[in-house]
Tab-separated table of C-alpha atoms in Angstrom:
chain	number	residue	atom	x	y	z
W	784	MET	CA	0.000	0.000	0.000
W	785	THR	CA	1.421	3.395	-0.946
W	786	SER	CA	1.147	6.329	1.377
W	787	ALA	CA	0.155	9.757	0.090
W	788	ARG	CA	1.087	12.941	1.817
W	789	PRO	CA	-1.885	14.437	3.696
W	790	VAL	CA	-3.196	17.537	1.913
W	791	LEU	CA	-5.299	20.155	3.661
W	792	VAL	CA	-6.223	23.368	1.837
W	793	LEU	CA	-7.123	26.073	4.322
W	794	PRO	CA	-7.708	29.808	3.868
W	795	GLY	CA	-4.674	32.030	4.139
W	796	ARG	CA	-4.307	35.060	6.390
W	797	ARG	CA	-3.226	38.326	4.766
W	798	GLY	CA	-4.239	40.629	7.592
W	799	PRO	CA	-0.816	40.700	9.346
W	800	LEU	CA	0.993	41.316	6.061
W	801	VAL	CA	-1.264	44.238	5.166
W	802	ALA	CA	-0.963	45.704	8.664
W	803	GLU	CA	2.837	45.476	8.575
W	804	ALA	CA	3.020	47.095	5.148
W	805	VAL	CA	0.742	49.948	6.216
W	806	VAL	CA	2.621	50.650	9.458
W	807	LEU	CA	6.057	50.422	7.860
W	808	GLY	CA	4.936	52.631	4.973
W	809	ALA	CA	3.594	55.241	7.392
W	810	LEU	CA	6.851	55.215	9.369
W	811	VAL	CA	8.889	55.563	6.186
W	812	LEU	CA	6.866	58.631	5.181
W	813	LEU	CA	7.236	60.042	8.704
W	814	ASP	CA	11.006	59.499	8.666
W	815	MET	CA	11.359	61.130	5.248
W	816	THR	CA	9.211	64.109	6.279
W	817	LEU	CA	11.239	64.698	9.428
W	818	ALA	CA	14.487	64.279	7.502
W	819	ILE	CA	13.432	66.970	5.050
W	820	ARG	CA	12.604	69.299	7.935
W	821	ALA	CA	15.826	68.527	9.807
W	822	GLY	CA	18.462	71.175	10.250
W	823	PRO	CA	21.261	71.617	7.728
W	824	ALA	CA	24.279	69.356	7.726
W	825	GLN	CA	27.747	70.731	8.392
W	826	GLY	CA	30.322	69.806	5.764
W	827	ASN	CA	30.213	68.597	2.190
W	828	LEU	CA	30.401	64.904	3.101
W	829	ALA	CA	27.615	65.295	5.668
W	830	THR	CA	25.452	67.163	3.141
W	831	LEU	CA	25.940	64.427	0.553
W	832	THR	CA	25.091	61.734	3.099
W	833	LEU	CA	21.954	63.610	4.135
W	834	GLU	CA	20.715	63.495	0.543
W	835	PHE	CA	20.786	59.683	0.525
W	836	ALA	CA	20.053	58.865	4.185
W	837	PRO	CA	16.221	58.740	3.779
W	838	GLY	CA	16.650	55.880	1.286
W	839	LEU	CA	17.619	53.421	4.050
W	840	GLY	CA	14.102	53.341	5.517
W	841	PRO	CA	12.249	52.062	2.432
W	842	VAL	CA	14.936	49.434	1.776
W	843	VAL	CA	14.863	47.892	5.260
W	844	ALA	CA	11.058	48.108	5.363
W	845	LEU	CA	10.823	46.179	2.100
W	846	LEU	CA	13.277	43.549	3.343
W	847	ALA	CA	11.246	43.108	6.527
W	848	VAL	CA	8.029	42.527	4.577
W	849	LEU	CA	9.774	40.091	2.207
W	850	ARG	CA	10.403	37.677	5.082
W	851	ARG	CA	6.753	36.578	4.750
W	852	ARG	CA	7.198	35.877	1.046
W	853	PHE	CA	10.545	34.119	1.523
W	854	PRO	CA	10.494	32.525	4.995
W	855	ASP	CA	13.453	30.276	4.133
W	856	HIS	CA	15.611	33.390	3.701
W	857	THR	CA	14.735	34.980	7.038
W	858	ALA	CA	18.320	34.720	8.284
W	859	ALA	CA	19.730	36.436	5.193
W	860	LEU	CA	17.131	39.198	5.342
W	861	ALA	CA	17.772	39.800	9.046
W	862	ALA	CA	21.531	39.926	8.480
W	863	ALA	CA	21.059	42.332	5.553
W	864	VAL	CA	18.854	44.742	7.533
W	865	SER	CA	21.168	44.729	10.568
W	866	GLY	CA	24.167	45.115	8.273
W	867	LEU	CA	22.629	48.130	6.526
W	868	SER	CA	21.851	49.692	9.888
W	869	LEU	CA	25.400	49.152	11.109
W	870	LEU	CA	26.735	50.538	7.822
W	871	GLY	CA	24.700	53.708	8.323
W	872	THR	CA	26.045	53.987	11.869
W	873	ALA	CA	29.628	53.527	10.643
W	874	ILE	CA	29.215	56.205	7.947
W	875	THR	CA	27.824	58.642	10.502
W	876	ALA	CA	30.730	57.892	12.828
W	877	VAL	CA	33.246	58.523	10.035
W	878	ILE	CA	31.573	61.851	9.228
W	879	GLY	CA	31.745	62.827	12.876
W	880	ALA	CA	35.429	61.868	13.083
W	881	ALA	CA	36.045	64.144	10.079
W	882	GLY	CA	34.704	67.112	12.056
W	883	GLN	CA	31.416	67.286	10.210
W	884	ARG	CA	27.910	66.833	11.624
W	885	LEU	CA	24.614	65.335	10.552
W	886	PRO	CA	21.339	66.571	12.019
W	887	PRO	CA	19.467	63.964	14.125
W	888	LEU	CA	17.468	61.775	11.748
W	889	PRO	CA	14.610	59.565	12.982
W	890	SER	CA	14.882	55.852	12.227
W	891	ALA	CA	11.484	54.494	13.274
W	892	ALA	CA	11.052	52.332	10.160
W	893	GLU	CA	14.554	50.966	10.599
W	894	ALA	CA	13.918	50.067	14.250
W	895	LEU	CA	10.596	48.359	13.469
W	896	ALA	CA	12.086	46.425	10.534
W	897	ILE	CA	14.877	45.100	12.742
W	898	ALA	CA	12.371	44.189	15.466
W	899	LEU	CA	10.169	42.262	13.020
W	900	LEU	CA	13.102	40.308	11.661
W	901	VAL	CA	14.480	39.597	15.145
W	902	GLY	CA	11.092	38.221	16.145
W	903	ALA	CA	10.966	36.095	12.979
W	904	CYS	CA	14.459	34.729	13.661
W	905	CYS	CA	13.557	33.759	17.225
W	906	HIS	CA	10.404	32.104	15.931
W	907	ARG	CA	11.735	30.161	12.952
W	908	LEU	CA	15.497	29.651	13.122
W	909	ALA	CA	17.627	27.182	15.029
W	910	PRO	CA	18.742	28.416	18.473
W	911	ARG	CA	22.317	29.405	17.572
W	912	PRO	CA	21.656	31.479	14.432
W	913	ALA	CA	18.561	32.955	16.073
W	914	ALA	CA	20.595	34.082	19.097
W	915	ALA	CA	23.379	35.496	16.917
W	916	LEU	CA	21.018	37.480	14.700
W	917	ALA	CA	18.979	38.673	17.696
W	918	ILE	CA	22.134	40.035	19.339
W	919	LEU	CA	23.256	41.614	16.067
W	920	GLY	CA	19.864	43.251	15.573
W	921	GLY	CA	19.757	44.451	19.175
W	922	ALA	CA	23.188	46.021	18.874
W	923	ALA	CA	22.305	47.673	15.568
W	924	THR	CA	19.022	49.190	16.711
W	925	THR	CA	19.934	50.255	20.271
W	926	LEU	CA	23.462	51.546	19.693
W	927	ALA	CA	22.695	53.397	16.459
W	928	PRO	CA	21.250	56.614	18.025
W	929	ILE	CA	24.091	56.812	20.559
W	930	LEU	CA	26.924	56.187	18.115
W	931	ARG	CA	25.421	58.370	15.407
W	932	TYR	CA	24.540	61.453	17.421
W	933	GLY	CA	26.393	61.120	20.724
W	934	ALA	CA	25.295	59.922	24.146
W	935	GLY	CA	24.662	63.469	25.391
W	936	THR	CA	22.217	64.469	22.663
W	937	PRO	CA	18.417	64.259	22.900
W	938	ALA	CA	18.443	61.961	19.848
W	939	ALA	CA	20.199	59.338	21.968
W	940	LEU	CA	16.866	58.764	23.739
W	941	PHE	CA	15.735	56.942	20.594
W	942	SER	CA	17.863	54.029	21.786
W	943	ALA	CA	15.560	53.435	24.775
W	944	VAL	CA	12.507	53.166	22.527
W	945	ALA	CA	14.419	50.929	20.107
W	946	ALA	CA	15.532	48.686	22.990
W	947	LEU	CA	11.938	48.289	24.177
W	948	LEU	CA	10.808	47.452	20.641
W	949	TRP	CA	13.625	44.922	20.247
W	950	GLY	CA	12.835	43.313	23.606
W	951	GLY	CA	9.159	43.041	22.743
W	952	ALA	CA	9.962	41.427	19.397
W	953	LEU	CA	12.325	39.001	21.099
W	954	ALA	CA	9.640	37.998	23.613
W	955	VAL	CA	6.946	37.580	20.954
W	956	GLY	CA	9.261	35.470	18.801
W	957	LEU	CA	10.089	33.160	21.698
W	958	VAL	CA	6.419	32.830	22.659
W	959	LEU	CA	5.522	31.902	19.078
W	960	ARG	CA	8.420	29.443	19.000
W	961	ASP	CA	7.147	27.738	22.153
W	962	ALA	CA	3.572	27.676	20.847
W	963	GLU	CA	4.717	26.124	17.582
W	964	ALA	CA	6.707	23.464	19.437
W	965	ARG	CA	3.634	22.613	21.504
W	966	ASN	CA	1.520	22.488	18.356
W	967	ARG	CA	3.980	20.100	16.695
W	968	ALA	CA	3.821	17.861	19.746
W	969	ASP	CA	0.012	17.911	19.661
W	970	VAL	CA	-0.022	17.119	15.939
W	971	LEU	CA	2.381	14.221	16.484
W	972	GLU	CA	0.161	12.884	19.251
W	973	ILE	CA	-2.933	13.163	17.047
W	974	ARG	CA	-1.232	11.375	14.179
W	975	THR	CA	0.079	8.646	16.476
W	976	THR	CA	-3.372	8.184	17.997
W	977	GLU	CA	-4.963	7.949	14.561
W	978	ARG	CA	-2.375	5.446	13.382
W	979	LEU	CA	-2.930	3.297	16.478
W	980	ARG	CA	-6.687	3.446	15.944
W	981	LEU	CA	-6.254	2.408	12.325
W	982	ALA	CA	-3.874	-0.367	13.402
W	983	ARG	CA	-6.435	-1.647	15.905
W	984	GLU	CA	-9.161	-1.652	13.279
W	985	LEU	CA	-6.962	-3.402	10.736
W	986	HIS	CA	-5.917	-5.999	13.289
W	987	ASP	CA	-9.580	-6.554	14.151
W	988	LEU	CA	-10.273	-7.065	10.450
W	989	VAL	CA	-7.370	-9.472	10.049
W	990	ALA	CA	-8.376	-11.391	13.167
W	991	HIS	CA	-11.908	-11.685	11.798
W	992	GLN	CA	-10.617	-12.981	8.466
W	993	ILE	CA	-8.236	-15.466	10.101
W	994	THR	CA	-11.107	-16.755	12.202
W	995	GLY	CA	-13.073	-17.444	9.014
W	996	ILE	CA	-10.110	-19.261	7.478
W	997	VAL	CA	-9.629	-21.425	10.574
W	998	VAL	CA	-13.327	-22.337	10.632
W	999	ARG	CA	-13.220	-23.380	6.976
W	1000	VAL	CA	-10.045	-25.419	7.510
W	1001	GLN	CA	-11.629	-27.155	10.493
W	1002	ALA	CA	-14.681	-28.020	8.405
W	1003	ALA	CA	-12.506	-29.364	5.594
W	1004	HIS	CA	-10.519	-31.367	8.160
W	1005	ARG	CA	-13.674	-33.038	9.466
W	1006	VAL	CA	-14.784	-33.894	5.943
W	1007	ALA	CA	-11.357	-35.411	5.188
W	1008	GLU	CA	-11.588	-37.548	8.324
W	1009	ARG	CA	-14.935	-38.994	7.242
W	1010	THR	CA	-13.747	-39.717	3.702
W	1011	ASP	CA	-10.305	-41.074	4.693
W	1012	GLY	CA	-8.607	-38.160	2.926
W	1013	ASP	CA	-5.295	-36.430	3.712
W	1014	THR	CA	-5.856	-35.047	7.203
W	1015	ALA	CA	-2.226	-34.192	8.016
W	1016	THR	CA	-2.167	-31.094	5.843
W	1017	PHE	CA	-5.465	-29.845	7.244
W	1018	ALA	CA	-4.192	-30.445	10.779
W	1019	GLU	CA	-1.103	-28.363	10.095
W	1020	LEU	CA	-3.172	-25.572	8.563
W	1021	GLU	CA	-5.583	-25.643	11.502
W	1022	SER	CA	-2.724	-25.493	14.002
W	1023	ALA	CA	-0.984	-22.647	12.161
W	1024	GLY	CA	-4.236	-20.695	11.834
W	1025	ALA	CA	-5.043	-21.135	15.513
W	1026	ALA	CA	-1.555	-19.942	16.466
W	1027	ALA	CA	-1.843	-16.913	14.179
W	1028	LEU	CA	-5.271	-16.096	15.583
W	1029	SER	CA	-3.965	-16.325	19.152
W	1030	ALA	CA	-1.016	-14.040	18.326
W	1031	MET	CA	-3.331	-11.583	16.604
W	1032	ARG	CA	-5.659	-11.454	19.600
W	1033	ARG	CA	-2.722	-10.763	21.922
W	1034	LEU	CA	-1.540	-7.954	19.641
W	1035	VAL	CA	-5.011	-6.454	19.389
W	1036	GLY	CA	-5.313	-6.608	23.174
W	1037	ALA	CA	-2.010	-4.776	23.555
W	1038	LEU	CA	-3.109	-2.022	21.158
W	1039	ARG	CA	-6.554	-1.540	22.674
W	1040	THR	CA	-7.031	0.763	25.674
W	1041	ASP	CA	-9.015	-0.221	28.742
W	1042	GLY	CA	-12.760	-0.253	28.220
W	1043	GLU	CA	-12.547	0.006	24.423
W	1044	ASP	CA	-15.002	-2.224	22.617
W	1045	LEU	CA	-14.076	-4.556	19.798
W	1046	PHE	CA	-14.389	-2.725	16.500
W	1047	VAL	CA	-17.026	-4.227	14.254
W	1048	PRO	CA	-16.201	-3.087	10.714
W	1049	PRO	CA	-18.966	-2.245	8.260
W	1050	ALA	CA	-19.600	-5.082	5.849
W	1051	ASP	CA	-19.550	-2.824	2.774
W	1052	LEU	CA	-19.568	0.809	1.682
W	1053	ALA	CA	-23.358	1.049	1.841
W	1054	THR	CA	-23.293	-0.073	5.479
W	1055	ALA	CA	-20.459	2.356	6.245
W	1056	VAL	CA	-22.454	5.274	4.833
W	1057	ASP	CA	-25.617	4.154	6.621
W	1058	ARG	CA	-23.809	4.004	9.962
W	1059	ALA	CA	-22.051	7.353	9.567
W	1060	VAL	CA	-24.895	9.501	8.205
W	1061	PRO	CA	-27.571	10.255	10.811
W	1062	ASP	CA	-31.279	10.613	10.105
W	1063	ASP	CA	-31.389	14.396	9.629
W	1064	THR	CA	-33.630	16.319	7.252
W	1065	ARG	CA	-30.806	18.790	6.532
W	1066	ILE	CA	-28.605	16.063	5.065
W	1067	HIS	CA	-28.977	15.313	1.353
W	1068	LEU	CA	-27.380	12.009	0.400
W	1069	ASP	CA	-25.995	11.349	-3.082
W	1070	VAL	CA	-24.515	7.845	-3.372
W	1071	SER	CA	-23.847	5.338	-6.125
W	1072	ASP	CA	-26.381	2.527	-6.453
W	1073	ASP	CA	-23.703	-0.175	-6.422
W	1074	LEU	CA	-22.012	0.686	-3.112
W	1075	ALA	CA	-23.209	-2.516	-1.446
W	1076	VAL	CA	-21.624	-4.744	-4.108
W	1077	LEU	CA	-18.651	-2.568	-5.046
W	1078	PRO	CA	-15.395	-4.526	-4.573
W	1079	VAL	CA	-13.283	-2.538	-2.134
W	1080	THR	CA	-10.676	-3.253	0.520
W	1081	PRO	CA	-11.861	-3.359	4.153
W	1082	GLU	CA	-9.542	-0.497	5.166
W	1083	VAL	CA	-11.136	1.793	2.569
W	1084	VAL	CA	-14.560	0.899	3.968
W	1085	THR	CA	-13.495	1.827	7.510
W	1086	THR	CA	-11.753	4.980	6.259
W	1087	THR	CA	-14.913	6.082	4.459
W	1088	HIS	CA	-16.907	5.541	7.635
W	1089	ARG	CA	-14.378	7.506	9.681
W	1090	LEU	CA	-14.202	10.345	7.135
W	1091	LEU	CA	-17.974	10.788	7.037
W	1092	THR	CA	-18.314	10.528	10.816
W	1093	GLU	CA	-15.616	13.138	11.497
W	1094	SER	CA	-16.877	15.536	8.810
W	1095	LEU	CA	-20.485	15.410	10.018
W	1096	THR	CA	-19.345	15.782	13.624
W	1097	ASN	CA	-17.481	18.940	12.609
W	1098	VAL	CA	-20.649	20.270	10.965
W	1099	ARG	CA	-22.671	19.715	14.132
W	1100	ARG	CA	-19.932	21.237	16.275
W	1101	HIS	CA	-18.828	24.225	14.208
W	1102	ALA	CA	-21.822	24.932	11.939
W	1103	PRO	CA	-24.947	24.109	13.962
W	1104	ASP	CA	-26.968	26.644	11.941
W	1105	ALA	CA	-26.188	25.019	8.583
W	1106	ALA	CA	-29.408	24.686	6.581
W	1107	GLU	CA	-28.099	22.123	4.113
W	1108	VAL	CA	-25.445	19.414	4.288
W	1109	ARG	CA	-24.648	17.485	1.138
W	1110	VAL	CA	-22.996	14.064	1.445
W	1111	LEU	CA	-21.664	12.506	-1.728
W	1112	VAL	CA	-20.153	9.010	-2.035
W	1113	ARG	CA	-19.663	7.939	-5.641
W	1114	HIS	CA	-17.641	5.463	-7.610
W	1115	GLU	CA	-15.421	7.227	-10.170
W	1116	PRO	CA	-14.677	5.497	-13.519
W	1117	ARG	CA	-10.912	5.551	-12.914
W	1118	GLY	CA	-11.151	3.225	-9.936
W	1119	GLU	CA	-11.518	5.798	-7.172
W	1120	LEU	CA	-14.113	6.485	-4.546
W	1121	ARG	CA	-15.135	10.129	-4.279
W	1122	VAL	CA	-16.311	11.230	-0.832
W	1123	GLU	CA	-17.514	14.793	-0.155
W	1124	VAL	CA	-19.261	16.566	2.697
W	1125	VAL	CA	-20.356	20.154	1.964
W	1126	ASN	CA	-22.300	22.435	4.293
W	1127	ASP	CA	-23.579	25.992	3.879
W	1128	GLY	CA	-22.638	27.012	7.421
W	1129	ALA	CA	-18.983	27.539	6.429
W	1130	ALA	CA	-17.824	25.308	9.279
W	1131	ARG	CA	-14.113	25.406	9.717
W	1132	PRO	CA	-11.794	23.812	12.290
W	1133	ALA	CA	-11.531	25.377	15.727
W	1134	ARG	CA	-7.843	26.034	15.038
W	1135	ARG	CA	-5.939	26.389	11.807
W	1136	GLY	CA	-5.342	22.885	10.507
W	1137	GLY	CA	-7.699	21.480	13.163
W	1138	TYR	CA	-6.728	18.215	14.828
W	1139	GLY	CA	-9.824	16.412	13.522
W	1140	LEU	CA	-8.786	17.286	9.973
W	1141	LEU	CA	-5.247	16.121	10.677
W	1142	GLY	CA	-6.569	12.795	11.886
W	1143	MET	CA	-8.670	12.415	8.746
W	1144	ALA	CA	-5.713	13.299	6.528
W	1145	GLU	CA	-3.509	10.775	8.304
W	1146	ARG	CA	-6.049	7.989	7.860
W	1147	VAL	CA	-6.796	8.818	4.207
W	1148	ALA	CA	-3.071	8.963	3.403
W	1149	ALA	CA	-2.581	5.564	5.050
W	1150	VAL	CA	-4.822	3.923	2.432
W	1151	GLY	CA	-3.230	5.813	-0.468
W	1152	GLY	CA	-5.851	8.550	-0.851
W	1153	THR	CA	-5.936	12.336	-0.723
W	1154	VAL	CA	-8.145	14.779	1.162
W	1155	HIS	CA	-8.763	18.515	0.767
W	1156	ALA	CA	-10.625	20.730	3.209
W	1157	GLY	CA	-11.458	24.393	2.732
W	1158	PRO	CA	-14.017	27.038	1.836
W	1159	VAL	CA	-15.788	26.980	-1.536
W	1160	GLU	CA	-17.982	29.395	-3.425
W	1161	GLY	CA	-21.228	30.352	-1.737
W	1162	GLN	CA	-19.970	30.612	1.851
W	1163	ARG	CA	-19.700	26.848	2.094
W	1164	TRP	CA	-17.145	24.497	3.625
W	1165	ARG	CA	-16.151	21.297	1.849
W	1166	VAL	CA	-14.223	18.194	2.825
W	1167	ALA	CA	-13.393	16.192	-0.305
W	1168	ALA	CA	-11.461	12.922	-0.466
W	1169	ARG	CA	-10.512	10.423	-3.143
W	1170	LEU	CA	-9.796	6.863	-2.068
W	1171	PRO	CA	-8.450	3.974	-4.138
W	1172	LEU	CA	-10.919	1.107	-4.475
W	1173	GLY	CA	-8.237	-1.552	-4.808
W	1174	PRO	CA	-5.018	-2.109	-2.876
W	1175	GLY	CA	-2.683	0.920	-3.122
């Protein structure tokens, strides 16, 4: 059996990106306005630098926003922004050493860009590079006002605000990192639980089938005894089947938790659908006429039952006001089973990539199928799966 990667299609979130772009854009405009109104520079080199200094804000702001488009390059973007900030500080220091002076220039966009990238590094990167880039960003943003304009100037107070912004970004990044680690642990637990449940069901199925084989062998053995046939082979088969059945029962007992009943698998797809779909006037059922006689593996039957049960449970839990729920189970010509549950209440998981959906995806992938979950046109929510009818 081949295993397909679970696929869940969920709506994206563009709100944070838009908010960041708006705030950074406003700060860039503020910085440029204040730079234009700043006092004159002293010296030719300082005057030339003042002409190009406002260009740093838009560049670092753009790099900060790009981290959402290129998350794998967060480290490079953070290093670039901190490096540009340190370069600006070094140029200002060189101008000061030459006896020239720049007027105090605000760097709000620069400070926010560094804070955003520091938070992203603490959230996404490995501990060592995250710590190194966080320290680099902290040094760049907090020391810049002091080194550029002198510790005794009012502009040096910008460093206190920048330090608070950097510290807040550091804390948020670490909190998100911890939350993501906990989420990964929860997802792993859900997947492990689903795999164990599937293993228990499959072992129940196998035990049931072995029992049938043993019964048939025993019957054939008795017939052979009455007709003076070869009983030795039947005796060996009966003994081997009984041993396999005993081992299977021990394994099933080890997998099953206390108080859990023996799983009784549906006999066919029609029975699976009948068990999973409750008697509800809101539910409109669209199924193939040949489900009861359709040749299909037992694990696909149990997966179909589980998929329908979980999807309809989510509708009752998250979309209780749904006026219509459409359940479709149809045999596709290319040897696939198409299973869909669509409701007009736009039910979605309680959390992004909800654990119920993860469990469904894990089970569907185990039998070689695919599953998609997400909103569709008309303010509806759809769970759609395709399962192979034969062995994967």
